[in-house]
mmCIF file of C-alpha atoms in Angstrom:
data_model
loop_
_atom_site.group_PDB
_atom_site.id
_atom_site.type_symbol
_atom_site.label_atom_id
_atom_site.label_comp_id
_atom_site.label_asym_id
_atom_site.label_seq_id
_atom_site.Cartn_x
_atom_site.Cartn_y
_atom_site.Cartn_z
ATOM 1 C CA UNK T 1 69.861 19.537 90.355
ATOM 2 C CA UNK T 2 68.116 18.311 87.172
ATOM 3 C CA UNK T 3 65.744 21.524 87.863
ATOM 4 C CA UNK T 4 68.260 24.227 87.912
ATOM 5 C CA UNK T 5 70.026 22.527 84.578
ATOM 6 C CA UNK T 6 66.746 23.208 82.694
ATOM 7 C CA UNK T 7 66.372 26.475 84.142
ATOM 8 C CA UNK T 8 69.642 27.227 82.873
ATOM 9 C CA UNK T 9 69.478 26.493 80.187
ATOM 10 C CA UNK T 10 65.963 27.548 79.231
ATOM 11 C CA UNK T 11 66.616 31.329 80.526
ATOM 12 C CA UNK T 12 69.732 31.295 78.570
ATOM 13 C CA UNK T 13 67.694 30.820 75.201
ATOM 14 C CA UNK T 14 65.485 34.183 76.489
ATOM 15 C CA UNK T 15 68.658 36.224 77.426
ATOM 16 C CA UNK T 16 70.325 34.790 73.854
ATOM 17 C CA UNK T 17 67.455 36.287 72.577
ATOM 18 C CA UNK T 18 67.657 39.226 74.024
ATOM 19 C CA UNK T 19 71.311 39.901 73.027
ATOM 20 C CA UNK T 20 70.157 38.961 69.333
ATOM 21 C CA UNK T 21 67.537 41.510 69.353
ATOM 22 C CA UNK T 22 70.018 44.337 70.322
ATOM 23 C CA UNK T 23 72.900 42.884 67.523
ATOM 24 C CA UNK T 24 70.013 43.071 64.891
ATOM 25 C CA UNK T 25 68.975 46.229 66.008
ATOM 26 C CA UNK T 26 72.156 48.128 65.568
ATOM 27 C CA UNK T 27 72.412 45.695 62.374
ATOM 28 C CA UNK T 28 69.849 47.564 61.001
ATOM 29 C CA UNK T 29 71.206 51.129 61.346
ATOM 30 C CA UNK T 30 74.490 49.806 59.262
ATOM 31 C CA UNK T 31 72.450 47.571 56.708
ATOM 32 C CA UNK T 32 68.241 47.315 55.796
ATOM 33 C CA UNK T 33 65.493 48.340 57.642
ATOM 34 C CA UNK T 34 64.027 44.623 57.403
ATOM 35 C CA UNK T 35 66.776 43.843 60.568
ATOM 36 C CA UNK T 36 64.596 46.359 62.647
ATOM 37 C CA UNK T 37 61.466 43.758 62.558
ATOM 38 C CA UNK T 38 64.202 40.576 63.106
ATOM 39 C CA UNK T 39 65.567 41.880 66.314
ATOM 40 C CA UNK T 40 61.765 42.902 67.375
ATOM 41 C CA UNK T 41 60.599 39.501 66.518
ATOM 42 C CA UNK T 42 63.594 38.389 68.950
ATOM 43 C CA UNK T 43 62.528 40.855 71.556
ATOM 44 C CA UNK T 44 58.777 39.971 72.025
ATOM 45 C CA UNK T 45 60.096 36.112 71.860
ATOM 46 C CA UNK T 46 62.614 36.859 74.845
ATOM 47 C CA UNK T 47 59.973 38.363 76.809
ATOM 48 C CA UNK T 48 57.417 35.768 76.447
ATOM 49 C CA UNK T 49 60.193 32.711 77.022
ATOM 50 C CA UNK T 50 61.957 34.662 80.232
ATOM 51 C CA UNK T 51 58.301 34.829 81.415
ATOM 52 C CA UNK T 52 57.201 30.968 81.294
ATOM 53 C CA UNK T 53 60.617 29.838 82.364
ATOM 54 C CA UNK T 54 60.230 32.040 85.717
ATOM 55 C CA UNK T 55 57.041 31.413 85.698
ATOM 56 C CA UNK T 56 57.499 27.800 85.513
ATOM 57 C CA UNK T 57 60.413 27.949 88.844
ATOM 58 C CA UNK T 58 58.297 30.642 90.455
ATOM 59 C CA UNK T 59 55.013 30.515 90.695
ATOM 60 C CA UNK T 60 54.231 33.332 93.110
ATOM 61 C CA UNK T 61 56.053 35.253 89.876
ATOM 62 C CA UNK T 62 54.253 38.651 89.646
ATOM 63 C CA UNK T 63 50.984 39.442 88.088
ATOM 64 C CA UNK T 64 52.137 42.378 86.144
ATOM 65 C CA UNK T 65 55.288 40.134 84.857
ATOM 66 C CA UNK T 66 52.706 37.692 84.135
ATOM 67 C CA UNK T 67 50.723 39.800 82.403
ATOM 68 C CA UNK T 68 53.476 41.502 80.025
ATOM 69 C CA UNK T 69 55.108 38.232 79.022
ATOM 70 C CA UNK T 70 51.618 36.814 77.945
ATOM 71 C CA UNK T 71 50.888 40.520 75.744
ATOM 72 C CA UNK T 72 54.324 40.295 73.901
ATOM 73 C CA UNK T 73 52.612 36.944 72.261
ATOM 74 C CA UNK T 74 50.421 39.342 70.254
ATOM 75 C CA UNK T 75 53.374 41.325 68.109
ATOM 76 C CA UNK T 76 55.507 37.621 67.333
ATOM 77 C CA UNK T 77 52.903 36.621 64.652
ATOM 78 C CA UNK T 78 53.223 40.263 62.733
ATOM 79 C CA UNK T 79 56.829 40.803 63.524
ATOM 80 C CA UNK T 80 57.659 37.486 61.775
ATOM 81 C CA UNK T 81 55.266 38.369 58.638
ATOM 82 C CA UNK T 82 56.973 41.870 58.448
ATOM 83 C CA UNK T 83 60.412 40.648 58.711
ATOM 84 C CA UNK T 84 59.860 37.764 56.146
ATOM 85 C CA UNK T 85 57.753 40.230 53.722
ATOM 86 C CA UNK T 86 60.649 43.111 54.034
ATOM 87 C CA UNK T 87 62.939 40.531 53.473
ATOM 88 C CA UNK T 88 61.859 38.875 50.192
ATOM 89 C CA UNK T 89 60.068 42.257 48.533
ATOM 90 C CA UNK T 90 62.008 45.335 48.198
ATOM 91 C CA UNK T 91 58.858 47.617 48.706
ATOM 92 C CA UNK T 92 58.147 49.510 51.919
ATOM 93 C CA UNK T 93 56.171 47.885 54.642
ATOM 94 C CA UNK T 94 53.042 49.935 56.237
ATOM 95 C CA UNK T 95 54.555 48.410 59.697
ATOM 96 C CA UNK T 96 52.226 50.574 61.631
ATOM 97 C CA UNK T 97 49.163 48.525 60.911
ATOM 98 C CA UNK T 98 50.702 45.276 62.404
ATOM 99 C CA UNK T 99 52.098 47.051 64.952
ATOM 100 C CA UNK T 100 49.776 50.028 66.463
ATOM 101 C CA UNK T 101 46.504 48.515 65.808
ATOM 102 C CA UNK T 102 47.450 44.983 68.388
ATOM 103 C CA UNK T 103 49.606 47.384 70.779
ATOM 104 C CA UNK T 104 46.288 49.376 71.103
ATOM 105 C CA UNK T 105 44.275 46.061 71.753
ATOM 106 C CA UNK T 106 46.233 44.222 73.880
ATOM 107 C CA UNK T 107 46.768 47.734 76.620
ATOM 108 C CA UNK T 108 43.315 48.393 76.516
ATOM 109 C CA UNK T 109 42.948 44.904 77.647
ATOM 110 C CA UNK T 110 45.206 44.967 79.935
ATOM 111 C CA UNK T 111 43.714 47.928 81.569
ATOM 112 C CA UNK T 112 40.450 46.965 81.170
ATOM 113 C CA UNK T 113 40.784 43.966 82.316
ATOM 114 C CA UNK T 114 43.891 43.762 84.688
ATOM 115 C CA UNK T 115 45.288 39.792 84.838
ATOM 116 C CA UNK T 116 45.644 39.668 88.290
ATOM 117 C CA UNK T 117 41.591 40.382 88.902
ATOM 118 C CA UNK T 118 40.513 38.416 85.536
ATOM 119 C CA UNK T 119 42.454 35.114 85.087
ATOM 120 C CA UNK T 120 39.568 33.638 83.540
ATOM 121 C CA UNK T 121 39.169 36.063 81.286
ATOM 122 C CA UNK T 122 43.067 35.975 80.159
ATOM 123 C CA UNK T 123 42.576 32.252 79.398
ATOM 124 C CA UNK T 124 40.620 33.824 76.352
ATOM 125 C CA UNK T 125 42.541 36.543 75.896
ATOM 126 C CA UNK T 126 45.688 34.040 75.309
ATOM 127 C CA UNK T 127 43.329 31.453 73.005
ATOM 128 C CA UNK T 128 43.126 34.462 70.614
ATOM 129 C CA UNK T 129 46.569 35.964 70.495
ATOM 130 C CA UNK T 130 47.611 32.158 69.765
ATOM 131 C CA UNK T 131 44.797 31.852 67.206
ATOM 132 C CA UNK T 132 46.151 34.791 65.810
ATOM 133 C CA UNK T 133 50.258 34.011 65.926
ATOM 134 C CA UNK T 134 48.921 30.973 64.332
ATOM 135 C CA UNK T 135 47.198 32.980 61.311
ATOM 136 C CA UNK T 136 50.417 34.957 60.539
ATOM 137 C CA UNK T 137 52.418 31.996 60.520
ATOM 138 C CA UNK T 138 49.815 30.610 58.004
ATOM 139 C CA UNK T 139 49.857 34.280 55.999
ATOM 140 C CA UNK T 140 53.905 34.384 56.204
ATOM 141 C CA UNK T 141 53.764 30.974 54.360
ATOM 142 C CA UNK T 142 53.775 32.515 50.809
ATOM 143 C CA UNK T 143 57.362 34.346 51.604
ATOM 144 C CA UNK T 144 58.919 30.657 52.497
ATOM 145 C CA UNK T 145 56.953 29.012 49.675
ATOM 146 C CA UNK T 146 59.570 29.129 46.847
ATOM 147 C CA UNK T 147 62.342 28.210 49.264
ATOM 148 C CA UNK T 148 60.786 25.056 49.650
ATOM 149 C CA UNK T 149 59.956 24.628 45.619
ATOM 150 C CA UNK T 150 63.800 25.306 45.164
ATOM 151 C CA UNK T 151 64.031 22.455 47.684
ATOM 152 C CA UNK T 152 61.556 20.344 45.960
ATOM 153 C CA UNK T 153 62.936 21.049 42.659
ATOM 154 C CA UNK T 154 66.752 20.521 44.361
ATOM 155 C CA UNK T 155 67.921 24.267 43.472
ATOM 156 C CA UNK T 156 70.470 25.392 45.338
ATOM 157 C CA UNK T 157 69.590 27.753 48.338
ATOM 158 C CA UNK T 158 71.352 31.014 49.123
ATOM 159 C CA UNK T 159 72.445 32.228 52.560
ATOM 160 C CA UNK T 160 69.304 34.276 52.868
ATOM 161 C CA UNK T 161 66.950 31.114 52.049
ATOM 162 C CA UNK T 162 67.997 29.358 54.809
ATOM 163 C CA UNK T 163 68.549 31.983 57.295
ATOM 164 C CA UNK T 164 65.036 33.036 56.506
ATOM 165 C CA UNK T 165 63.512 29.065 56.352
ATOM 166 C CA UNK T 166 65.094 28.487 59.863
ATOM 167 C CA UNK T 167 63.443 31.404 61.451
ATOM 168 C CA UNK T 168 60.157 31.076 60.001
ATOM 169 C CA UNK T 169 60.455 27.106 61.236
ATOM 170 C CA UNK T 170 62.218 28.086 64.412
ATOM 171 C CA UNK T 171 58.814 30.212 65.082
ATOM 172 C CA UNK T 172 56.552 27.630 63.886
ATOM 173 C CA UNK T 173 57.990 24.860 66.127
ATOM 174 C CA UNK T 174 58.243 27.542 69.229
ATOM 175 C CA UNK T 175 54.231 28.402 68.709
ATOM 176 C CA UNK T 176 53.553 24.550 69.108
ATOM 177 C CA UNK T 177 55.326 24.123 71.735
ATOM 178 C CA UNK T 178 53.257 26.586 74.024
ATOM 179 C CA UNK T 179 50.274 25.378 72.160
ATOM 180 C CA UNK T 180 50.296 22.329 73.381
ATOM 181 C CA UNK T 181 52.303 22.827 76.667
ATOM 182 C CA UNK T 182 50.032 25.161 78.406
ATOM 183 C CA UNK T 183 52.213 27.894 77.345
ATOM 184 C CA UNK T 184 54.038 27.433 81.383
ATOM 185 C CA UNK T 185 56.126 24.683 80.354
ATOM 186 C CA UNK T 186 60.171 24.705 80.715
ATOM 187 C CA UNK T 187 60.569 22.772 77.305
ATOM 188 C CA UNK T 188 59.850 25.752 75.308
ATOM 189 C CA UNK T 189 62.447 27.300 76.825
ATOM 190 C CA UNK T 190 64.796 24.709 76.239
ATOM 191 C CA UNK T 191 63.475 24.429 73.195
ATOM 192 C CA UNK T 192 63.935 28.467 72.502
ATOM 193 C CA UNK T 193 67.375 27.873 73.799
ATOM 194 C CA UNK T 194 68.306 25.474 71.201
ATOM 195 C CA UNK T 195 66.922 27.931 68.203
ATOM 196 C CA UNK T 196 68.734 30.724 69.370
ATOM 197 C CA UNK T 197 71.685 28.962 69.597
ATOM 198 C CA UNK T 198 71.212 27.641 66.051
ATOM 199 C CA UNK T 199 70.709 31.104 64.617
ATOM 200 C CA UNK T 200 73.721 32.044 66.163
ATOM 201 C CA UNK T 201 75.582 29.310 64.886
ATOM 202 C CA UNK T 202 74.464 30.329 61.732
ATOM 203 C CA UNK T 203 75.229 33.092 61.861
ATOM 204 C CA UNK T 204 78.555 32.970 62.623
ATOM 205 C CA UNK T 205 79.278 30.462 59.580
ATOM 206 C CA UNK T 206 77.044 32.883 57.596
ATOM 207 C CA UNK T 207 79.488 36.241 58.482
ATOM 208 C CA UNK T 208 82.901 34.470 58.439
ATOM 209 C CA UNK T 209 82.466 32.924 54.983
ATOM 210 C CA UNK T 210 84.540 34.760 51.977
ATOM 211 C CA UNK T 211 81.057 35.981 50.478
ATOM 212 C CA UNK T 212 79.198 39.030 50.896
ATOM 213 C CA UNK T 213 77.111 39.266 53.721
ATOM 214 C CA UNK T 214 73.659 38.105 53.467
ATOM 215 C CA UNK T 215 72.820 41.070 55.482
ATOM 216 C CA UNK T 216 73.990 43.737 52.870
ATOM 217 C CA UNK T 217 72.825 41.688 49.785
ATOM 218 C CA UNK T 218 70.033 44.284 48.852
ATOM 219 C CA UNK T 219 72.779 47.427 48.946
ATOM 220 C CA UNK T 220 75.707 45.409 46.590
ATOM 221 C CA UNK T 221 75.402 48.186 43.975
ATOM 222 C CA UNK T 222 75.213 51.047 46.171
ATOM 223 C CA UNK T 223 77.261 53.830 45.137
ATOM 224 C CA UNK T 224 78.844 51.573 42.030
ATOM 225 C CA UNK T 225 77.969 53.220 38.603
ATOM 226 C CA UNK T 226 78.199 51.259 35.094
ATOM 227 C CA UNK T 227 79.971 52.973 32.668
ATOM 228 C CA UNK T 228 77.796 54.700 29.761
ATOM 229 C CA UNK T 229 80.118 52.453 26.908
ATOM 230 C CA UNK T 230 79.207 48.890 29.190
ATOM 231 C CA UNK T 231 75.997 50.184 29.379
ATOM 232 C CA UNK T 232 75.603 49.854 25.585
ATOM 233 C CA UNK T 233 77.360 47.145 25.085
ATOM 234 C CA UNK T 234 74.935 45.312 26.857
ATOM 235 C CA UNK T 235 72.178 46.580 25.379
ATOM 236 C CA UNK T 236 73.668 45.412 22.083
ATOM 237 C CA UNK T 237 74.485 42.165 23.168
ATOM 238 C CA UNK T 238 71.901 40.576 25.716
ATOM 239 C CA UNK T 239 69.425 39.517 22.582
ATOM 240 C CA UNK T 240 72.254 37.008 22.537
ATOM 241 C CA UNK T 241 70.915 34.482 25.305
ATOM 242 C CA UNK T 242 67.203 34.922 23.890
ATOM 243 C CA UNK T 243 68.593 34.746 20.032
ATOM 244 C CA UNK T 244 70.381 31.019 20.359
ATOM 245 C CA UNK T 245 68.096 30.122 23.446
ATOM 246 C CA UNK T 246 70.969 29.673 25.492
ATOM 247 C CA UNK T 247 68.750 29.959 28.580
ATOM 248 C CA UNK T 248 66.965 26.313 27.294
ATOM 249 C CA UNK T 249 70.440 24.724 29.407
ATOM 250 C CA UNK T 250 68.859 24.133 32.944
ATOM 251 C CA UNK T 251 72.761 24.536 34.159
ATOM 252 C CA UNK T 252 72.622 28.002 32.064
ATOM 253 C CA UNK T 253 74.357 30.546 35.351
ATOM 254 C CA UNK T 254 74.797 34.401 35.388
ATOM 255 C CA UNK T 255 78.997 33.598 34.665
ATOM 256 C CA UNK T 256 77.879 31.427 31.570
ATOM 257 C CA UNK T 257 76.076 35.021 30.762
ATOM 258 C CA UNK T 258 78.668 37.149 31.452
ATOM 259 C CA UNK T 259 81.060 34.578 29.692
ATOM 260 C CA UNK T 260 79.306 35.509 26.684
ATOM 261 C CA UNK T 261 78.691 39.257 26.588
ATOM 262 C CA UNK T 262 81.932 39.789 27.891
ATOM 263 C CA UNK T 263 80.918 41.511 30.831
ATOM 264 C CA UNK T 264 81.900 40.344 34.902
ATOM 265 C CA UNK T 265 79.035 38.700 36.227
ATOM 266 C CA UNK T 266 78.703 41.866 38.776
ATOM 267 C CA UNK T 267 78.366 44.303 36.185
ATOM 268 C CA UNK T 268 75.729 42.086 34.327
ATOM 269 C CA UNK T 269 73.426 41.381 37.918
ATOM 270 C CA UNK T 270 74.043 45.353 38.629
ATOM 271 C CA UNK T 271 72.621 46.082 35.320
ATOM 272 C CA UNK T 272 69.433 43.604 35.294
ATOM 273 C CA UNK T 273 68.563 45.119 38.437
ATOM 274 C CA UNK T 274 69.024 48.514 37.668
ATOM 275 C CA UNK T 275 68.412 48.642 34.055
ATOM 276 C CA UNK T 276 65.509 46.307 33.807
ATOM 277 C CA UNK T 277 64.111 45.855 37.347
ATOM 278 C CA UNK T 278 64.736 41.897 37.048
ATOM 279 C CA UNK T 279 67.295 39.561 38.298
ATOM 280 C CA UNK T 280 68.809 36.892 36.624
ATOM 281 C CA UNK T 281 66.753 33.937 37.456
ATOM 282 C CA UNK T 282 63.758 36.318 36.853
ATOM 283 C CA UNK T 283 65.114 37.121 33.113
ATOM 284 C CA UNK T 284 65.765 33.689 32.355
ATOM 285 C CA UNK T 285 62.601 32.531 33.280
ATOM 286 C CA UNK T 286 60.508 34.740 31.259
ATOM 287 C CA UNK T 287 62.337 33.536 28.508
ATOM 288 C CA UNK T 288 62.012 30.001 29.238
ATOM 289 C CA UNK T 289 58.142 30.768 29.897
ATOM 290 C CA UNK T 290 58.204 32.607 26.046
ATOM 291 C CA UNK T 291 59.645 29.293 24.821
ATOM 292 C CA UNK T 292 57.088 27.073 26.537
ATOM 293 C CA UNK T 293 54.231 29.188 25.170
ATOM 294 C CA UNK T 294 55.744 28.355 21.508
ATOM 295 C CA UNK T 295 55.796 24.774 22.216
ATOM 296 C CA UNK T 296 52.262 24.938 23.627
ATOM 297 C CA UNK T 297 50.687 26.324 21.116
ATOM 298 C CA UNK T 298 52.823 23.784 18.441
ATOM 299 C CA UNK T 299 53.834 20.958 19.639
ATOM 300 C CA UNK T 300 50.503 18.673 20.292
ATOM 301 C CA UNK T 301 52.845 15.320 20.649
ATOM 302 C CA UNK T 302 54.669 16.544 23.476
ATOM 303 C CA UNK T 303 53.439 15.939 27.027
ATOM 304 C CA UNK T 304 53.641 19.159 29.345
ATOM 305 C CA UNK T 305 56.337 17.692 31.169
ATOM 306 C CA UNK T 306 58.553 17.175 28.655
ATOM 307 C CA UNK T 307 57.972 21.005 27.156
ATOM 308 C CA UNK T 308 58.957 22.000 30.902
ATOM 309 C CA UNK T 309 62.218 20.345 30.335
ATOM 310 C CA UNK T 310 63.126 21.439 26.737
ATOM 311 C CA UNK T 311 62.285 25.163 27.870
ATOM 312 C CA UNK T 312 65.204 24.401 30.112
ATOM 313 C CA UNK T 313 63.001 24.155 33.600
ATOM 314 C CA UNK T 314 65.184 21.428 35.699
ATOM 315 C CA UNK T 315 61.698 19.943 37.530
ATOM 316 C CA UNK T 316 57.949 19.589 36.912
ATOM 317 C CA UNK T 317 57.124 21.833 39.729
ATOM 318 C CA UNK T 318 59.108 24.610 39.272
ATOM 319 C CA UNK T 319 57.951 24.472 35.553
ATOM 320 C CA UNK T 320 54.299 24.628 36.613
ATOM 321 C CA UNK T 321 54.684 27.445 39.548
ATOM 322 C CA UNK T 322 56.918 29.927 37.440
ATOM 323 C CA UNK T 323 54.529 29.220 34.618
ATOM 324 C CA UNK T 324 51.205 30.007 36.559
ATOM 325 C CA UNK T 325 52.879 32.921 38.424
ATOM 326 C CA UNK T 326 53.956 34.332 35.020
ATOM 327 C CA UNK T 327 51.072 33.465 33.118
ATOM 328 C CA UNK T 328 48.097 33.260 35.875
ATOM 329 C CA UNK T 329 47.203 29.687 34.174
ATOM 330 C CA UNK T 330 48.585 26.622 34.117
ATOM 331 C CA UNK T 331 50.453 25.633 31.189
ATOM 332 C CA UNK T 332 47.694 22.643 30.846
ATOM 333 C CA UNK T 333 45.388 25.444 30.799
ATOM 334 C CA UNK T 334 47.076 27.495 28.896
ATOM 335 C CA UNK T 335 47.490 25.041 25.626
ATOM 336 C CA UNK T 336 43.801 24.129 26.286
ATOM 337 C CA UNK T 337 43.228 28.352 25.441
ATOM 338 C CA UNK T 338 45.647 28.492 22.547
ATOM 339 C CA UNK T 339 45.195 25.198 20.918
ATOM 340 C CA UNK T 340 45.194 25.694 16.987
#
């Protein structure tokens, strides 16, 4: 009895997946291209969890199912770094590289050397797709990087931080879990299981909230045009937040902006974006980084910390990492350069 609980349960988190792969896909027609890579991700996952679970149960399961569910491994690793890349950069993807170039490799293998007359040889073949799953999820790293300085720094995280934290970590703990199970073992279906399920969960709270979709976040502006007269106005006005260095308040939002150039906050993201490429935060920050430089160069007395915070940075580390990004030093580095 305990048996047929855990295969329940485990084959339910590869079927989940499966019907999470097809939502995502048709997703994608309706929203961003970036869903396309999501519900593949799911897809390759659902094959390789249905295949240890009935592998697990069955172990006369066939070869060639055997064989399939152990070459889907190879496209998780890229399909997570494309989805996570797509998702945080607006440029196109060359998907084709990720994709063709390990589809190629792992048929020829497969052909070349079938599983059911080269076990031995699959035992390697599996060490190196895990080896490289393993390097993607190392590569994909830099995309969930500044969620977790926003949590270090205790920002507050959008839908789309979370949503894309949980699947990189859902991945991550799923990879383990064959790593050091003997990639056969129920758990990581039960353990698949319980990730899907979260993700739907999340979802769910996600689309039945009163804000825009997460989903549609990179289209907000489609088809919306900003008057030629607000246009200006802005123009005229945004010196405003740079002139009395309003931007030095750590609490300093896109409504406190809008509050003062009289503009809704929608017409004022819409026109960052399209006007000047940048959003908000972005703006802000290369002000606050302008302001830093000034007190670098100046203020001797002050400790780098401290110019952090009166440049209106709420945390040492988001200071340093915005500065460096911006920069390409350090801002110890950088006063070391510029001292007078």
């Amino acid at each position: 009895m305990q048996n047929q609980f855990l295969f329940f349960f485990s084959a339910l988190g590869g079927f989940n997946a499966l019907l999470l792969s097809l939502y995502f896909a048709v997703q994608a027609r309706k929203k961003n291209t970036s869903n396309y890579f999501l519900s593949a991700l799911l897809f390759v996952l659902s094959i390789r969890i249905i295949k240890s679970v009935f592998f697990y149960f069955n172990p006369q399961l066939g070869n060639i199912f055997i064989q399939i569910g152990l070459s889907a491994c190879i496209l998780i690793g890229p399909f997570l770094f494309l989805y996570l890349k797509s998702s945080v950069k607006e440029k196109k993807v060359n998907w084709s590289i990720h994709f063709f170039s390990y589809l190629t490799l792992i048929t020829t293998l497969g052909i070349v050397y079938p599983y059911v007359e080269n076990r031995q040889i699959w035992v390697w073949i599996v060490w190196a797709i895990y080896a490289q799953w393993l390097a993607y999820i190392i590569v994909a790293y830099k995309f969930i990087h500044p969620i977790l300085l926003k949590i270090k720094g205790k920002e507050s995280l959008k839908k789309i931080d979370i949503w894309l934290l949980s699947i990189y970590l859902g991945v991550t703990i799923i990879w383990i879990a064959y790593y050091t199970a003997n990639y056969t073992s129920y758990i990581v279906g039960a353990l698949s299981f319980s990730f899907i399920l979260y993700l739907i969960a999340l979802l769910l709270i996600f689309r039945n909230n009163n804000e825009p979709a997460f989903f549609q976040e990179k289209e907000k502006y489609k088809n919306k045009l900003i008057p030629l007269e607000t246009q200006e106005h802005i123009d005229l006005k945004l010196s405003i937040i740079a002139d009395r260095e309003l931007f030095v308040n750590p609490n300093f939002t896109l409504e406190d902006a809008a509050k003062e150039l009289k503009v809704t906050k929608h017409i004022l993201s819409q026109y960052l974006n399209e006007k000047l490429g940048k959003s908000f935060s972005n703006l802000i920050n290369e002000y606050r980084i302008e302001k830093a430089k000034e007190l670098l160069r100046n203020e001797k007395s002050h400790t780098v910390e401290s110019i952090g915070y009166d440049s209106g940075f709420n945390s040492k580390s988001t200071f340093f990492t915005t500065f460096k990004k911006v920069t390409g030093l350090t801002p110890t580095e950088y006063q070391k350069n510029h001292s007078k």
